[in-house]
Structures are given as structure tokens and as C-alpha cells.
Amino acid sequence: MESSGARGWKPDIVSMEFISNPYPVYRRIRAASPVYLSDDVGGYMLTRHQDCDYILSNPSFGKDFERRIETEISRQNKLKDGDSIVPFSKSMLFLDPPNHTRLRQLVSKAFTPGAVERIRPFVENLARDLLRSADRREYDIMNEYAGPLPAFTIARMLGVPSKDMKRFKEWSEKAVLSLDATRPREDMIAAARATSELGAYFASLIDERRNSKSDDLLNSLISAEESGDRLNREELLSMCILLLIAGHETTTNLIGNGFLALMRNREQMQLLCDDRSLLRSAIEEFLRYDPPVQMVARGVMADSILSGHPVSSGSKVIAVIGAANRDPEVFENPDRLDITRKNNRHLSFSKGIHYCLGAQLAKLEGEIAINALLDRMPNARIAQEPVWRNNANLRGMESLLVTT
């Protein structure tokens, strides 16, 4: 295990050069030191599929590190006195059993396949509406389409009034910065404030809706019950914030990264245009090829061995999803986009008990969004090189200008 890679090489994983294209760096890290101690992320970066799969599935590697997140951010003096990301960090995203099990059982009752399928007509109509302005010379996929579509969808599912949609998108974009520990202090402060504002908004909305009979996700969460148990107020707030951020940011980047990959691989784009039955496998391949979430952290609960290297209890390990998804030991021609790929064992929705609860919704939105783009602009071309967001974890673009 090395802290600086082969022959003293040290990757700069917070540079814009890396963020724009991390995959050559992942490949080099995997070859030199697959269990790589990084000061930038404060733990061991795992770049082999086998190791990432193992820690995501094994209870010896936990997620109940809410206090560690706040402590680390505070240690780096990245929050002002009184600021906190706790309302978000108390969600099941950061919990282990039995707390995680209890919350997931309650929430899953509201997040059924039927509930997801019922939103399909809304998403299809929304996609068409958002693309009405796509006959201009240039169209920004990210800001005019990939961003609004999942944001409006999850807001609709939660029963949020349409007048608040824009504020929701802004809050989400700021709050999600708390998931990237490499961000500067001003970003963490903005994230804490956005999280606080989201919490206050949802608290008011929950109070309004407790006696409502409307059939939406928020009411389902309020009324969800398991053996007499229900979500308390704090848990409801955390879940609403999690659903907004997870249901918006990651799907936005799935759509954007996926369509960019198609435009850069014209033969694959033509293949999908000609055969829409490949949409499902195409979405899986987009998730593998350029995943929206690049890294997932775990706390080491017991001394362990990874790729022959010891990692001690109390340390932090990071499953580098973007690297695992391109491991040549698992994927043939891993750097090639192949929408017909079989047995696609990507880890983009995590694994085990923390497998993404919203995976089916993300896939449905992705399929509808890409299908509508191909209908509307089958000959789309990149107008200028995309501008990537300065985030080493959540991989997505600030803008993607295309000619239609």
C-alpha cells in the first residue's frame, strides 16, 4: 500500500484536469496501488471492482459516520459556528442497521414500483415540454433539460407546489456540496445554509400536509407505518432532503453524461436511434461508463485485508465507483461505450443493504429523457467542449451546449 503511487507519483484528484477526465488517473492508480492512501479524501481509495464490491456488501464496513463527517468538516474549519449539515446526515444514507433497516422498511412502503410507474406520464409530458425550445441553433442540455426534468419530477412526487420548483433546484445544487469533503469552506457554508433552508421549508410543508388526503410521496411518508412504528419529524425532514438531492442531482448527471457519451460515440448513438429496445441496456451502460457518483465512503468497523493490504478499524475507505466500473478484470474493453453490453455488473447504485432505493425511478427517468432527446435531436452535435462542475465525487457538467 502506497501513499504516493509508483515512483513518487501523486495524483491530484481535486484539479479540474482530473475532474474533466478522471479515468486515466484511476487506471494508473489501480495499476500502481489499488489500495491507495489519499490525503485529498482522507482515506484509502479502492480502485478494483472486487474490493469495492466487497466493502459495499460487507457489514464490516459501515456508513454510520454522521458525527465523523461533521467532525472532519469542523476540523478543517469549513463551517461557521451554528452551521450544520446534520438534517441531511441523519438520513438513512449515512446509517447502519438497525436504524437503517427500520427507516428503509418504512420508506420502501412509499417508494413502491407502482408509485414509480405512476409518474411515467408526467415525466414523458415534461420531457416533451422541456424540448419545445430545442429548435434553436444551440441548446443547453444540462440547464434546459437534464437539470429541470428530475428536479420537477421529484418535487411533483413530493407534492411540492410548482411555484417553488426553481428554489428547490437551487437548494439541491448547494446542499449536495456537503458530500464532497474536498470543497472549500465557502461551499460548505453554502451547503449548510441550503440544508437548513430546505429543512425549514419541508417542516412547514409537512405541517400543512398532515391532514391532507392527497396521493403523493410526502403523504405516503407521513402515513408510512411498520408494526406501529412511524417516521418521526426529524426523520421525515432528513428523508425529504435526501429524496430531493438524490432524486435530482444524480439523475441529472445520468442524463447529461449519457447523452454526451452518445454524441462522442456516433455509432452507438445511431444504433440506439435505430433500435429503442436497447434503451434499458444503454442506461445501464451509461451508469457504468461515466457514473454520476464517483466515490462512496465507508468506515472500517473491524481490521480487514483488501487486495493483500491491511486496513485498520476506524479508518476510512472509499469505493471509487468510476474506477471499479472500468476494471478490466470484470469488464471487457472497459473504456469502450457498448450499449449492448451483457451482464453489466456496475456498482453505480451501490450494493447490499444500501442499494439505491430510487434506482428504478432514476432508470425510468433516464430512459424517458434519452428517448425524447433521440426523437427530438437525433443528429445533435457538441457545440463546444462541456464545462464540468468542480466536484470530484458527483460527476456532472455545468453546461452542455449542442447544435440540433
XYZ file of C-alpha atoms in Angstrom:
404
model
C 0.000 0.000 0.000
C 1.492 3.321 -1.078
C 0.577 6.899 -0.341
C 2.167 8.327 -3.451
C 1.796 5.680 -6.135
C 4.623 4.321 -8.244
C 7.968 6.170 -8.211
C 6.661 9.050 -6.149
C 3.791 9.927 -8.481
C 0.924 11.592 -6.640
C -2.403 12.117 -8.409
C -4.081 15.479 -7.985
C -7.707 14.423 -7.621
C -9.001 17.896 -6.863
C -7.686 19.509 -10.051
C -10.011 20.431 -12.905
C -7.830 18.349 -15.215
C -8.685 15.274 -13.150
C -12.350 16.209 -12.760
C -12.703 16.664 -16.528
C -11.453 13.124 -17.174
C -10.612 11.013 -14.099
C -10.447 7.635 -15.832
C -6.788 7.611 -16.964
C -5.811 8.547 -13.404
C -7.959 5.758 -11.951
C -6.321 3.302 -14.321
C -2.862 4.376 -13.210
C -3.755 4.219 -9.506
C -5.227 0.727 -9.924
C -2.041 -0.486 -11.620
C 0.313 1.147 -9.106
C -1.534 0.880 -5.791
C -5.119 -0.448 -5.779
C -5.441 0.381 -2.072
C -4.200 3.946 -2.225
C -3.914 6.252 0.779
C -5.013 9.716 -0.328
C -4.663 12.876 1.712
C -7.187 14.556 -0.588
C -10.046 12.282 0.506
C -8.684 11.397 3.936
C -8.709 7.644 3.436
C -7.918 4.666 1.228
C -9.112 4.825 -2.375
C -10.107 1.379 -3.681
C -9.957 1.068 -7.467
C -10.556 -2.662 -8.036
C -14.091 -3.911 -8.613
C -13.528 -6.830 -6.245
C -12.573 -4.585 -3.318
C -15.334 -2.053 -3.979
C -17.951 -4.795 -4.263
C -16.679 -6.307 -1.017
C -16.838 -3.191 1.154
C -20.235 -2.162 -0.227
C -21.669 -5.588 0.654
C -19.867 -6.369 3.910
C -21.176 -5.183 7.319
C -17.564 -4.785 8.494
C -17.624 -1.539 6.534
C -20.268 0.832 7.850
C -21.955 4.095 6.945
C -22.913 5.293 10.412
C -20.380 8.092 10.382
C -22.584 11.172 10.684
C -20.549 12.502 13.592
C -17.289 11.835 11.752
C -18.496 13.827 8.746
C -19.381 16.832 10.891
C -16.193 16.442 12.940
C -13.995 16.292 9.840
C -15.640 19.309 8.222
C -15.416 21.225 11.503
C -11.776 20.172 11.969
C -10.954 21.735 8.621
C -12.749 24.902 9.818
C -15.176 24.642 6.921
C -18.327 25.582 8.832
C -19.230 28.707 10.749
C -20.407 28.443 14.338
C -24.027 27.366 14.352
C -23.975 25.908 10.837
C -24.638 22.205 10.439
C -25.317 19.530 7.840
C -26.965 17.248 10.419
C -30.509 17.413 8.930
C -29.144 15.702 5.812
C -26.591 13.475 7.564
C -29.304 11.899 9.739
C -30.918 10.312 6.680
C -30.596 6.579 6.046
C -27.861 7.360 3.510
C -25.494 7.635 6.483
C -26.867 4.959 8.813
C -26.215 1.281 9.551
C -28.584 -1.370 10.953
C -30.723 -1.386 12.983
C -31.527 2.299 12.367
C -31.041 1.966 8.620
C -33.194 -1.179 8.470
C -36.054 0.488 10.312
C -36.027 3.613 8.130
C -35.707 1.683 4.889
C -38.644 -0.577 5.758
C -40.805 2.460 6.426
C -39.736 4.441 3.359
C -39.899 1.493 0.964
C -43.638 1.292 1.614
C -43.980 4.694 -0.033
C -41.433 4.052 -2.785
C -43.007 1.046 -4.475
C -42.554 0.076 -8.151
C -46.193 1.025 -8.681
C -45.595 4.518 -7.298
C -42.630 4.929 -9.630
C -44.563 3.711 -12.666
C -47.428 6.101 -11.942
C -45.118 9.055 -12.527
C -44.278 7.912 -16.084
C -46.933 10.008 -17.932
C -45.837 13.129 -16.067
C -42.158 12.567 -16.957
C -42.967 11.857 -20.613
C -45.032 15.045 -20.921
C -42.405 17.056 -19.056
C -39.640 15.813 -21.370
C -41.604 16.887 -24.435
C -42.398 20.292 -22.930
C -38.774 20.972 -21.991
C -37.627 20.143 -25.521
C -40.031 22.522 -27.258
C -37.324 25.186 -27.393
C -34.736 22.785 -28.813
C -35.184 24.064 -32.373
C -32.805 26.944 -31.660
C -29.309 26.842 -33.114
C -27.836 25.919 -29.717
C -29.487 24.179 -26.772
C -28.063 23.646 -23.279
C -28.853 20.049 -22.363
C -27.909 20.477 -18.703
C -29.663 23.712 -17.772
C -32.694 23.470 -20.032
C -33.401 19.744 -19.823
C -31.316 17.350 -17.715
C -31.464 19.627 -14.666
C -35.143 20.590 -14.638
C -36.565 17.169 -15.566
C -35.603 15.162 -12.433
C -35.940 18.200 -10.160
C -39.525 18.804 -11.262
C -40.258 15.075 -11.136
C -39.196 14.507 -7.535
C -40.843 17.773 -6.498
C -44.064 16.579 -8.151
C -43.804 13.224 -6.360
C -43.378 15.037 -3.042
C -46.332 17.292 -3.791
C -44.273 20.479 -3.868
C -46.084 23.461 -5.456
C -44.812 24.337 -8.933
C -44.034 27.890 -7.811
C -41.269 26.515 -5.572
C -39.532 24.385 -8.223
C -36.782 26.894 -9.005
C -35.909 27.352 -5.341
C -35.750 23.583 -4.954
C -33.216 23.241 -7.736
C -31.029 25.968 -6.223
C -31.191 24.448 -2.726
C -30.350 20.999 -4.042
C -27.318 22.186 -6.000
C -25.892 23.860 -2.887
C -26.807 21.217 -0.294
C -25.176 18.424 -2.285
C -21.774 20.122 -1.955
C -21.583 18.721 1.587
C -20.957 15.263 0.085
C -17.573 16.345 -1.307
C -15.095 16.853 1.546
C -12.592 18.457 -0.846
C -14.822 21.515 -1.285
C -13.614 24.885 0.078
C -15.029 26.479 3.222
C -17.403 28.847 1.423
C -19.053 25.905 -0.355
C -19.558 24.009 2.903
C -21.113 27.095 4.485
C -23.435 27.459 1.491
C -24.310 23.752 1.743
C -25.147 24.059 5.444
C -27.366 27.072 4.846
C -29.164 25.417 1.942
C -29.746 22.309 4.060
C -31.156 24.462 6.856
C -33.472 26.296 4.455
C -34.643 23.013 2.967
C -35.354 21.684 6.433
C -37.417 24.752 7.335
C -39.350 24.545 4.079
C -40.171 20.862 4.479
C -41.109 21.346 8.145
C -43.740 23.859 7.078
C -44.927 21.662 4.208
C -45.220 18.601 6.460
C -47.341 20.548 8.942
C -49.659 21.612 6.115
C -49.984 18.099 4.764
C -50.567 16.022 7.892
C -54.326 16.261 7.477
C -54.266 16.154 3.689
C -55.651 13.227 1.709
C -53.522 13.864 -1.396
C -51.904 10.862 -3.062
C -48.232 11.806 -3.224
C -44.912 10.622 -1.852
C -44.819 13.087 1.043
C -48.201 11.960 2.345
C -47.124 8.348 1.919
C -44.029 9.044 4.023
C -46.105 10.783 6.698
C -48.506 7.847 6.933
C -45.974 5.027 6.413
C -46.202 2.544 9.275
C -44.471 -0.699 10.245
C -45.698 -2.602 13.311
C -46.998 0.616 14.825
C -43.774 2.495 14.095
C -43.681 5.713 12.062
C -41.109 8.240 10.932
C -40.616 10.973 13.492
C -40.418 14.624 12.470
C -36.616 14.733 12.226
C -36.563 11.545 10.152
C -39.210 12.921 7.811
C -37.179 16.079 7.253
C -33.992 14.121 6.563
C -35.788 11.798 4.170
C -37.335 14.665 2.215
C -33.953 16.362 1.844
C -32.316 13.093 0.801
C -35.006 12.353 -1.783
C -34.697 15.824 -3.254
C -30.916 15.703 -3.573
C -30.592 12.045 -4.545
C -33.605 12.268 -6.837
C -32.341 15.345 -8.629
C -28.561 15.645 -8.824
C -27.637 12.073 -9.723
C -30.340 11.643 -12.363
C -29.447 14.996 -13.917
C -25.911 13.737 -14.376
C -27.032 10.328 -15.631
C -28.938 12.068 -18.431
C -26.184 14.568 -19.219
C -23.260 12.147 -19.049
C -25.207 9.558 -21.025
C -26.109 11.869 -23.889
C -22.559 13.235 -24.014
C -21.256 9.667 -24.294
C -23.616 9.015 -27.209
C -22.542 12.151 -29.058
C -18.902 11.155 -28.614
C -19.652 7.647 -29.897
C -21.713 8.227 -33.033
C -22.039 4.563 -33.978
C -23.614 3.837 -30.584
C -25.934 6.814 -30.958
C -27.069 5.596 -34.366
C -27.550 2.072 -33.032
C -29.808 3.362 -30.258
C -31.716 5.645 -32.630
C -32.433 2.643 -34.839
C -33.298 0.204 -32.034
C -35.002 1.695 -28.979
C -35.326 -1.756 -27.417
C -31.705 -1.157 -26.363
C -32.680 1.753 -24.100
C -32.579 -0.273 -20.890
C -29.155 -1.747 -21.550
C -27.982 1.680 -22.743
C -28.938 3.251 -19.403
C -27.029 0.517 -17.561
C -24.017 1.194 -19.775
C -24.178 4.955 -19.191
C -24.188 4.241 -15.455
C -21.107 2.044 -15.837
C -19.213 4.154 -18.343
C -19.474 7.570 -16.669
C -21.282 7.217 -13.317
C -22.881 10.245 -11.638
C -21.456 9.194 -8.260
C -17.726 8.547 -8.466
C -16.904 7.668 -4.857
C -18.718 6.080 -1.914
C -17.153 6.158 1.554
C -17.315 3.566 4.305
C -15.938 3.395 7.815
C -13.825 0.338 8.671
C -15.573 -1.364 11.602
C -13.044 -4.193 12.051
C -9.453 -4.796 10.935
C -9.581 -6.099 7.368
C -7.475 -7.116 4.380
C -8.106 -5.618 0.928
C -6.079 -6.796 -2.062
C -3.495 -8.129 0.379
C -3.190 -4.842 2.260
C -4.292 -4.378 5.890
C -6.741 -1.601 6.751
C -7.310 -0.906 10.413
C -10.550 -0.386 12.290
C -11.514 3.270 12.477
C -10.012 4.213 9.142
C -11.935 5.330 6.085
C -12.127 3.537 2.748
C -13.567 4.903 -0.475
C -15.049 2.682 -3.156
C -14.077 4.516 -6.333
C -17.102 3.547 -8.420
C -15.740 5.212 -11.547
C -12.633 3.021 -11.348
C -14.418 -0.207 -10.372
C -16.790 0.184 -13.316
C -13.810 0.141 -15.674
C -11.870 -2.705 -14.103
C -10.599 -4.931 -16.964
C -10.815 -7.952 -14.650
C -14.612 -7.614 -14.818
C -15.441 -5.684 -17.996
C -14.188 -6.472 -21.482
C -12.916 -3.345 -23.254
C -13.857 -1.270 -20.190
C -13.055 2.103 -21.755
C -15.387 1.458 -24.686
C -19.050 2.509 -24.623
C -21.118 -0.542 -25.578
C -24.885 -0.189 -25.197
C -25.321 -3.907 -25.974
C -23.076 -4.971 -23.069
C -24.340 -8.079 -21.261
C -24.100 -8.928 -17.563
C -23.279 -5.330 -16.692
C -22.104 -5.595 -13.081
C -21.578 -1.887 -12.472
C -21.704 -0.578 -8.905
C -23.273 2.793 -9.646
C -26.277 2.157 -7.387
C -24.057 0.720 -4.647
C -24.639 -2.800 -3.314
C -26.173 -4.709 -0.434
C -28.427 -3.036 2.120
C -27.530 0.408 0.796
C -28.519 -0.342 -2.794
C -30.153 2.842 -4.061
C -33.837 2.938 -3.137
C -34.518 5.251 -6.082
C -32.717 3.149 -8.698
C -35.911 2.284 -10.584
C -37.005 5.918 -10.669
C -33.594 7.025 -11.958
C -33.659 4.384 -14.689
C -37.206 5.291 -15.708
C -36.328 8.990 -15.921
C -33.128 8.185 -17.789
C -34.902 6.030 -20.367
C -37.637 8.604 -20.965
C -35.169 11.506 -21.131
C -32.753 9.855 -23.569
C -35.583 8.515 -25.730
C -37.091 12.005 -26.032
C -33.702 13.512 -26.883
C -33.174 10.983 -29.666
C -36.647 11.732 -31.035
C -36.077 15.484 -30.935
C -32.419 15.746 -31.929
C -31.070 12.521 -33.486
C -28.277 14.482 -35.173
C -27.217 16.519 -32.141
C -23.580 17.576 -32.053
C -21.436 19.054 -29.294
C -21.281 22.808 -29.909
C -18.392 23.389 -27.504
C -16.492 21.296 -25.009
C -18.585 20.793 -21.871
C -17.869 22.676 -18.668
C -17.549 20.223 -15.767
C -18.712 21.064 -12.279
C -15.891 21.378 -9.776
C -16.809 18.256 -7.811
C -14.607 15.169 -7.628
C -17.445 12.985 -6.337
C -20.648 13.965 -8.122
C -19.634 13.925 -11.773
C -21.648 16.234 -13.963
C -21.478 19.256 -16.217
C -22.294 22.898 -15.631
C -23.442 23.128 -19.225
C -23.592 21.032 -22.390
C -24.267 23.132 -25.468
C -25.367 21.193 -28.533
C -26.458 22.030 -32.046
C -29.618 20.243 -33.049
